[in-house]
Amino acid sequence: MRLSDWGRVLVVSSLFLLFAAVAVFAEPREEFARETGLDTDLINVLKVDVGGTELTVVFVFINDRALASKVDPTLRQTLLPFVGRNAIYVNPSIKSVVSSFDFNPLAIAVQPDGGSLLWPSADSWIEITPGFLNGFFQVNPAGPSQGSGSEGVLILGDSIDAGKPFEIVLSGQRVRFQVSATAPIASTARSVTSSHEPISVPVLEDVSTIEQLLALDSVTSESMAGLLGLDRSLVRVLDTRGRGQSLRLVFVHLTEAVRSGSLSAELVQRLDPVIGTGAVMVWATSTTGTAFSPWSFYVQQNGTNHVFFSSASFVELTQGFLKTDSLAPGAVIAGVIRLPKSVNASAPFSIYYGTSGVSFP
């Protein structure tokens, strides 16, 4: 079990929090925070007795600091849409293996400081593991010895003011949150990207040439660089396969040298605002069709992973690049990844998509 990846987890979803092993500690909140890289103001733990079985429920307030902790990229992508919505990640678990348990999320109440109890309806909940709302549990992927559990998200929205204290109540037990607006990120393994001013360019209407290039049977970084008339140090090709699905990514480091390559004048014109800024263009396609999200990209340099939270970190070159969640067979999407200001674009860096990546130079 690896607590360092707080979302490295359950069965099909691969998300479930692996907290069972630290349940023996006297101060589980502090221990969980230390192991996961979460700031203590973002996490709390509630333990209740249910028919003689101890149920542990972990709550994580979802904001940019939470997603900049030691979070698995898959979980981060799942939770990203809930940033700014006063949402809570909820993970109930027990030490034994069961397929269901007497845990009802609708029994959870929230009480703003000085206010009345609020009972969120089923519409306020999002299931991450199937059957979360009905008490279905799944075996911890670390093995049966780590028990079982489930996970979901509670969206509180305007019901609370996250700038003020609030409490979460279950079976008469309470945990208190007081989310700080200025608390430092606890994890040194990840950092939030520095902000950019948004850039918008006219999207490409015709990507047939790009489609032809990406559809070639055998494409390497060297061959693609030759086709684009660019130095090999500027181009990287990444082919991944998993569960019968393929994804091909072509990355082009947008130095001033790309102006003298074989890119079309139309494309160079659109790229002009980001050429020479350290940005990287990416084209994506799949022969089989596959899930895809630009939010799965992150930049690594000197042992630090820089993840993205702002749409201003990207520039759309094709319609819907930022909003896509899947690629149809043969479809092509394109965009620009703007390197965080904390990344030195003149020094070596890597761009990862999930667990696979390429390095420049």
Short mmCIF file of C-alpha atoms in Angstrom, two decimals:
data_model
loop_
_atom_site.label_atom_id
_atom_site.label_comp_id
_atom_site.label_asym_id
_atom_site.label_seq_id
_atom_site.Cartn_x
_atom_site.Cartn_y
_atom_site.Cartn_z
CA MET A 1 0.00 0.00 0.00
CA ARG A 2 1.33 3.40 -0.96
CA LEU A 3 -0.07 6.32 0.92
CA SER A 4 2.14 8.65 -1.07
CA ASP A 5 -0.38 8.35 -3.92
CA TRP A 6 -3.59 9.23 -2.07
CA GLY A 7 -5.72 8.26 -4.98
CA ARG A 8 -3.85 5.15 -6.17
CA VAL A 9 -6.70 2.92 -5.58
CA LEU A 10 -9.89 0.98 -6.10
CA VAL A 11 -10.57 -1.71 -8.66
CA VAL A 12 -11.85 -0.41 -11.98
CA SER A 13 -11.78 3.24 -11.00
CA SER A 14 -8.25 3.06 -9.54
CA LEU A 15 -9.09 5.86 -7.15
CA PHE A 16 -9.79 4.56 -3.63
CA LEU A 17 -7.83 6.13 -0.78
CA LEU A 18 -5.44 3.71 0.89
CA PHE A 19 -5.69 4.91 4.45
CA ALA A 20 -6.37 1.67 6.32
CA ALA A 21 -2.78 1.06 7.34
CA VAL A 22 -2.54 4.26 9.37
CA ALA A 23 -5.80 3.77 11.25
CA VAL A 24 -3.91 2.59 14.32
CA PHE A 25 -2.29 5.96 14.91
CA ALA A 26 -3.60 8.10 17.72
CA GLU A 27 -3.78 11.17 15.50
CA PRO A 28 -4.96 9.84 12.12
CA ARG A 29 -5.65 13.30 10.70
CA GLU A 30 -2.05 14.43 11.11
CA GLU A 31 -0.72 11.08 9.96
CA PHE A 32 -2.91 11.04 6.85
CA ALA A 33 -1.88 14.61 6.07
CA ARG A 34 1.80 13.75 6.43
CA GLU A 35 1.59 10.64 4.28
CA THR A 36 -0.51 12.20 1.52
CA GLY A 37 1.08 15.65 1.41
CA LEU A 38 -2.26 17.27 2.21
CA ASP A 39 -2.37 20.36 4.38
CA THR A 40 -4.11 19.56 7.67
CA ASP A 41 -6.79 22.20 7.11
CA LEU A 42 -8.01 20.23 4.07
CA ILE A 43 -8.45 16.84 5.71
CA ASN A 44 -10.37 15.35 8.59
CA VAL A 45 -11.20 11.87 9.84
CA LEU A 46 -14.32 10.61 11.57
CA LYS A 47 -14.65 7.20 13.23
CA VAL A 48 -18.02 5.74 14.20
CA ASP A 49 -19.16 2.40 15.56
CA VAL A 50 -21.63 0.64 13.27
CA GLY A 51 -22.97 -2.53 14.85
CA GLY A 52 -19.64 -3.29 16.48
CA THR A 53 -17.56 -2.47 13.40
CA GLU A 54 -15.40 0.62 13.28
CA LEU A 55 -16.12 2.73 10.21
CA THR A 56 -13.47 5.28 9.24
CA VAL A 57 -14.58 8.14 7.01
CA VAL A 58 -11.96 10.42 5.50
CA PHE A 59 -13.03 13.85 4.24
CA VAL A 60 -10.87 16.00 1.94
CA PHE A 61 -11.85 19.54 0.94
CA ILE A 62 -11.24 19.76 -2.81
CA ASN A 63 -9.26 22.82 -3.87
CA ASP A 64 -6.08 23.53 -5.81
CA ARG A 65 -3.90 22.76 -2.79
CA ALA A 66 -5.53 19.36 -2.37
CA LEU A 67 -4.88 18.51 -6.00
CA ALA A 68 -1.29 19.70 -5.70
CA SER A 69 -0.59 17.07 -3.04
CA LYS A 70 0.58 13.51 -3.70
CA VAL A 71 -2.52 12.69 -5.69
CA ASP A 72 -2.69 10.08 -8.40
CA PRO A 73 -3.15 11.77 -11.83
CA THR A 74 -6.30 9.74 -12.52
CA LEU A 75 -7.94 10.89 -9.29
CA ARG A 76 -6.77 14.44 -9.86
CA GLN A 77 -8.48 14.45 -13.26
CA THR A 78 -11.68 13.11 -11.69
CA LEU A 79 -11.73 15.71 -8.92
CA LEU A 80 -10.61 18.71 -10.97
CA PRO A 81 -14.15 19.75 -12.03
CA PHE A 82 -15.10 20.13 -8.34
CA VAL A 83 -12.48 22.78 -7.52
CA GLY A 84 -14.23 26.00 -6.55
CA ARG A 85 -17.55 24.28 -5.83
CA ASN A 86 -17.10 23.80 -2.07
CA ALA A 87 -16.89 20.06 -2.63
CA ILE A 88 -15.73 17.33 -0.24
CA TYR A 89 -14.10 14.04 -1.21
CA VAL A 90 -15.57 11.31 1.04
CA ASN A 91 -13.98 7.91 1.60
CA PRO A 92 -15.62 5.43 4.03
CA SER A 93 -13.73 2.23 4.79
CA ILE A 94 -13.58 -0.70 7.21
CA LYS A 95 -10.85 -3.22 8.01
CA SER A 96 -12.75 -6.27 6.76
CA VAL A 97 -13.74 -7.26 3.23
CA VAL A 98 -17.44 -6.82 2.42
CA SER A 99 -19.46 -6.13 -0.70
CA SER A 100 -21.80 -3.78 1.15
CA PHE A 101 -21.94 -1.98 4.47
CA ASP A 102 -24.42 0.02 6.49
CA PHE A 103 -23.07 3.37 5.35
CA ASN A 104 -25.56 5.91 4.02
CA PRO A 105 -24.04 9.14 2.65
CA LEU A 106 -27.43 10.83 3.05
CA ALA A 107 -26.95 10.52 6.83
CA ILE A 108 -24.12 13.05 6.61
CA ALA A 109 -25.04 16.59 7.62
CA VAL A 110 -23.10 19.85 7.37
CA GLN A 111 -23.32 22.72 9.83
CA PRO A 112 -21.87 26.15 9.03
CA ASP A 113 -20.38 27.94 12.01
CA GLY A 114 -23.29 29.43 13.96
CA GLY A 115 -25.83 28.03 11.49
CA SER A 116 -28.33 25.18 11.34
CA LEU A 117 -27.71 21.60 10.26
CA LEU A 118 -27.94 21.09 6.50
CA TRP A 119 -28.88 17.69 5.07
CA PRO A 120 -27.60 17.46 1.48
CA SER A 121 -29.90 15.56 -0.88
CA ALA A 122 -28.88 12.75 -3.21
CA ASP A 123 -28.49 15.33 -5.99
CA SER A 124 -25.58 16.83 -4.04
CA TRP A 125 -23.60 13.60 -4.26
CA ILE A 126 -21.45 12.23 -7.08
CA GLU A 127 -20.49 8.56 -7.04
CA ILE A 128 -16.88 7.71 -7.86
CA THR A 129 -17.09 4.01 -7.06
CA PRO A 130 -20.29 2.39 -8.35
CA GLY A 131 -22.96 2.01 -5.69
CA PHE A 132 -21.42 4.52 -3.30
CA LEU A 133 -24.85 5.97 -2.46
CA ASN A 134 -26.25 2.52 -1.75
CA GLY A 135 -23.52 1.34 0.59
CA PHE A 136 -21.64 -0.89 -1.85
CA PHE A 137 -18.00 -1.43 -0.86
CA GLN A 138 -15.10 -2.83 -2.85
CA VAL A 139 -11.91 -4.58 -1.82
CA ASN A 140 -8.93 -2.33 -1.26
CA PRO A 141 -6.59 -2.92 -4.25
CA ALA A 142 -3.65 -3.15 -1.85
CA GLY A 143 -5.13 -6.51 -0.86
CA PRO A 144 -7.86 -7.99 1.36
CA SER A 145 -5.74 -7.36 4.45
CA GLN A 146 -6.40 -3.64 3.93
CA GLY A 147 -10.17 -4.01 4.05
CA SER A 148 -12.74 -2.43 1.76
CA GLY A 149 -14.56 0.82 1.13
CA SER A 150 -15.93 3.26 -1.40
CA GLU A 151 -15.69 6.90 -2.42
CA GLY A 152 -17.79 9.83 -3.57
CA VAL A 153 -17.96 13.61 -3.73
CA LEU A 154 -20.32 15.89 -1.81
CA ILE A 155 -20.96 19.20 -3.60
CA LEU A 156 -21.99 21.88 -1.13
CA GLY A 157 -21.91 24.89 -3.47
CA ASP A 158 -23.47 28.00 -1.97
CA SER A 159 -24.69 26.05 1.08
CA ILE A 160 -21.51 27.02 2.89
CA ASP A 161 -18.93 29.77 2.85
CA ALA A 162 -15.62 27.89 2.75
CA GLY A 163 -13.91 30.99 4.11
CA LYS A 164 -15.68 30.34 7.42
CA PRO A 165 -15.53 27.26 9.69
CA PHE A 166 -18.01 24.44 9.19
CA GLU A 167 -18.56 20.98 10.63
CA ILE A 168 -19.46 17.61 9.11
CA VAL A 169 -21.72 15.44 11.25
CA LEU A 170 -22.35 11.69 11.11
CA SER A 171 -23.97 9.51 13.79
CA GLY A 172 -23.49 12.21 16.41
CA GLN A 173 -19.77 12.54 15.67
CA ARG A 174 -18.38 15.81 14.34
CA VAL A 175 -15.26 16.96 12.51
CA ARG A 176 -14.43 20.60 11.96
CA PHE A 177 -12.99 22.31 8.88
CA GLN A 178 -11.46 25.75 8.78
CA VAL A 179 -9.98 26.02 5.31
CA SER A 180 -7.20 28.55 5.08
CA ALA A 181 -6.92 30.78 2.04
CA THR A 182 -3.19 31.23 2.57
CA ALA A 183 -1.92 27.90 3.93
CA PRO A 184 1.20 26.68 2.11
CA ILE A 185 1.12 23.53 0.02
CA ALA A 186 2.34 20.74 2.26
CA SER A 187 3.72 18.57 -0.53
CA THR A 188 7.11 19.38 -1.95
CA ALA A 189 6.68 16.72 -4.61
CA ARG A 190 4.18 18.76 -6.59
CA SER A 191 3.51 22.42 -7.16
CA VAL A 192 0.66 24.36 -8.71
CA THR A 193 1.49 25.99 -12.03
CA SER A 194 2.07 29.71 -12.06
CA SER A 195 -0.78 31.57 -13.69
CA HIS A 196 -0.74 32.90 -17.26
CA GLU A 197 -2.73 35.54 -19.03
CA PRO A 198 -5.27 33.69 -21.20
CA ILE A 199 -4.50 33.45 -24.91
CA SER A 200 -7.13 32.70 -27.53
CA VAL A 201 -6.42 32.12 -31.21
CA PRO A 202 -8.68 31.19 -34.14
CA VAL A 203 -9.02 27.40 -34.18
CA LEU A 204 -7.83 25.41 -37.16
CA GLU A 205 -10.69 24.55 -39.48
CA ASP A 206 -8.69 22.10 -41.62
CA VAL A 207 -6.53 19.50 -39.88
CA SER A 208 -6.34 17.06 -42.79
CA THR A 209 -2.58 17.46 -43.16
CA ILE A 210 -2.05 16.74 -39.47
CA GLU A 211 -4.40 13.75 -39.72
CA GLN A 212 -2.32 12.33 -42.57
CA LEU A 213 0.91 12.72 -40.63
CA LEU A 214 -0.47 11.12 -37.49
CA ALA A 215 -2.03 8.24 -39.42
CA LEU A 216 1.33 7.00 -40.74
CA ASP A 217 2.00 3.42 -39.63
CA SER A 218 5.49 3.95 -38.30
CA VAL A 219 6.16 7.33 -36.72
CA THR A 220 9.19 8.14 -34.59
CA SER A 221 10.43 11.37 -33.10
CA GLU A 222 13.14 11.47 -35.74
CA SER A 223 10.86 10.79 -38.70
CA MET A 224 8.26 13.31 -37.52
CA ALA A 225 10.96 15.95 -37.06
CA GLY A 226 12.05 15.30 -40.64
CA LEU A 227 8.50 15.62 -41.96
CA LEU A 228 8.10 18.92 -40.10
CA GLY A 229 11.49 20.23 -41.17
CA LEU A 230 12.56 20.69 -37.54
CA ASP A 231 15.58 19.75 -35.48
CA ARG A 232 15.11 16.38 -33.77
CA SER A 233 15.55 17.98 -30.33
CA LEU A 234 12.22 19.81 -30.79
CA VAL A 235 9.94 16.90 -31.62
CA ARG A 236 8.79 13.92 -29.56
CA VAL A 237 6.32 11.15 -30.37
CA LEU A 238 4.62 9.15 -27.64
CA ASP A 239 2.56 6.03 -28.45
CA THR A 240 0.69 4.37 -25.60
CA ARG A 241 -1.59 1.36 -25.43
CA GLY A 242 -3.77 0.07 -22.64
CA ARG A 243 -6.92 -2.05 -22.40
CA GLY A 244 -7.04 -2.38 -26.18
CA GLN A 245 -6.95 1.39 -26.74
CA SER A 246 -4.22 3.39 -28.45
CA LEU A 247 -3.18 7.01 -28.08
CA ARG A 248 -0.59 8.82 -30.18
CA LEU A 249 0.78 12.16 -29.00
CA VAL A 250 3.14 14.38 -30.97
CA PHE A 251 4.89 17.16 -29.04
CA VAL A 252 6.70 20.12 -30.64
CA HIS A 253 8.76 22.47 -28.47
CA LEU A 254 7.89 25.91 -29.82
CA THR A 255 11.26 27.63 -29.96
CA GLU A 256 11.96 30.34 -32.52
CA ALA A 257 13.32 27.60 -34.81
CA VAL A 258 9.80 26.40 -35.65
CA ARG A 259 9.31 29.52 -37.78
CA SER A 260 11.80 28.18 -40.34
CA GLY A 261 10.40 24.63 -40.41
CA SER A 262 7.70 23.16 -42.62
CA LEU A 263 4.70 24.09 -40.48
CA SER A 264 2.02 25.86 -42.48
CA ALA A 265 1.93 29.64 -42.40
CA GLU A 266 -1.60 29.41 -41.02
CA LEU A 267 -0.44 27.30 -38.07
CA VAL A 268 2.63 29.44 -37.37
CA GLN A 269 0.43 32.52 -37.34
CA ARG A 270 -1.75 30.98 -34.63
CA LEU A 271 1.29 29.85 -32.67
CA ASP A 272 2.99 33.25 -32.83
CA PRO A 273 1.94 34.41 -29.30
CA VAL A 274 3.55 31.38 -27.66
CA ILE A 275 6.60 30.77 -29.85
CA GLY A 276 9.73 31.36 -27.80
CA THR A 277 7.90 31.26 -24.45
CA GLY A 278 8.77 27.65 -23.63
CA ALA A 279 5.39 26.34 -24.79
CA VAL A 280 4.90 22.91 -26.33
CA MET A 281 2.38 22.11 -29.05
CA VAL A 282 0.64 18.73 -28.80
CA TRP A 283 -1.36 16.77 -31.36
CA ALA A 284 -3.41 13.78 -30.21
CA THR A 285 -5.11 10.99 -32.11
CA SER A 286 -6.23 7.39 -31.64
CA THR A 287 -6.82 4.61 -34.13
CA THR A 288 -9.13 2.79 -31.73
CA GLY A 289 -10.82 5.65 -29.90
CA THR A 290 -9.86 6.32 -26.29
CA ALA A 291 -10.50 8.43 -23.23
CA PHE A 292 -8.50 11.64 -23.31
CA SER A 293 -8.20 14.82 -21.26
CA PRO A 294 -5.62 17.63 -21.52
CA TRP A 295 -5.81 17.90 -17.71
CA SER A 296 -3.86 14.62 -17.53
CA PHE A 297 -0.72 16.44 -18.70
CA TYR A 298 1.83 17.64 -16.17
CA VAL A 299 5.39 18.92 -16.36
CA GLN A 300 8.32 17.47 -14.45
CA GLN A 301 11.61 19.21 -13.77
CA ASN A 302 14.25 18.57 -11.11
CA GLY A 303 12.05 16.04 -9.33
CA THR A 304 9.02 18.33 -9.06
CA ASN A 305 5.74 17.64 -10.87
CA HIS A 306 3.92 20.79 -11.96
CA VAL A 307 0.21 20.14 -12.48
CA PHE A 308 -2.32 22.38 -14.22
CA PHE A 309 -5.41 24.00 -12.71
CA SER A 310 -6.10 26.92 -15.04
CA SER A 311 -7.42 26.81 -18.60
CA ALA A 312 -5.00 29.68 -19.27
CA SER A 313 -2.22 27.07 -19.15
CA PHE A 314 -3.46 25.82 -22.53
CA VAL A 315 -4.22 27.30 -25.93
CA GLU A 316 -6.80 25.55 -28.09
CA LEU A 317 -5.76 24.94 -31.68
CA THR A 318 -8.80 22.80 -32.48
CA GLN A 319 -12.34 23.25 -31.25
CA GLY A 320 -13.01 21.69 -27.84
CA PHE A 321 -9.43 20.73 -26.98
CA LEU A 322 -9.94 21.76 -23.36
CA LYS A 323 -13.39 20.21 -22.98
CA THR A 324 -12.84 16.87 -24.64
CA ASP A 325 -13.02 13.68 -22.59
CA SER A 326 -12.59 11.17 -25.40
CA LEU A 327 -11.20 10.77 -28.90
CA ALA A 328 -13.17 9.03 -31.65
CA PRO A 329 -11.18 6.68 -33.91
CA GLY A 330 -9.13 8.74 -36.35
CA ALA A 331 -10.05 12.09 -34.80
CA VAL A 332 -7.32 14.67 -34.20
CA ILE A 333 -7.22 17.40 -31.58
CA ALA A 334 -4.48 19.93 -31.01
CA GLY A 335 -3.47 22.49 -28.44
CA VAL A 336 -0.55 24.20 -26.76
CA ILE A 337 0.77 23.43 -23.29
CA ARG A 338 2.20 26.57 -21.68
CA LEU A 339 5.01 25.71 -19.29
CA PRO A 340 4.63 26.99 -15.73
CA LYS A 341 6.64 30.11 -14.96
CA SER A 342 8.50 28.07 -12.33
CA VAL A 343 9.85 25.76 -15.06
CA ASN A 344 13.08 26.77 -16.79
CA ALA A 345 12.33 26.13 -20.46
CA SER A 346 16.01 26.33 -21.40
CA ALA A 347 16.86 23.45 -19.04
CA PRO A 348 15.77 19.80 -19.47
CA PHE A 349 12.14 19.08 -18.61
CA SER A 350 9.62 16.33 -19.24
CA ILE A 351 5.94 16.35 -20.15
CA TYR A 352 3.86 13.45 -18.86
CA TYR A 353 0.46 12.21 -19.88
CA GLY A 354 -0.63 10.00 -17.01
CA THR A 355 2.33 7.72 -16.32
CA SER A 356 4.05 8.06 -19.73
CA GLY A 357 6.16 10.98 -20.78
CA VAL A 358 8.74 12.52 -23.09
CA SER A 359 11.76 14.67 -22.30
CA PHE A 360 13.20 17.82 -23.85
CA PRO A 361 15.84 18.27 -25.02
#
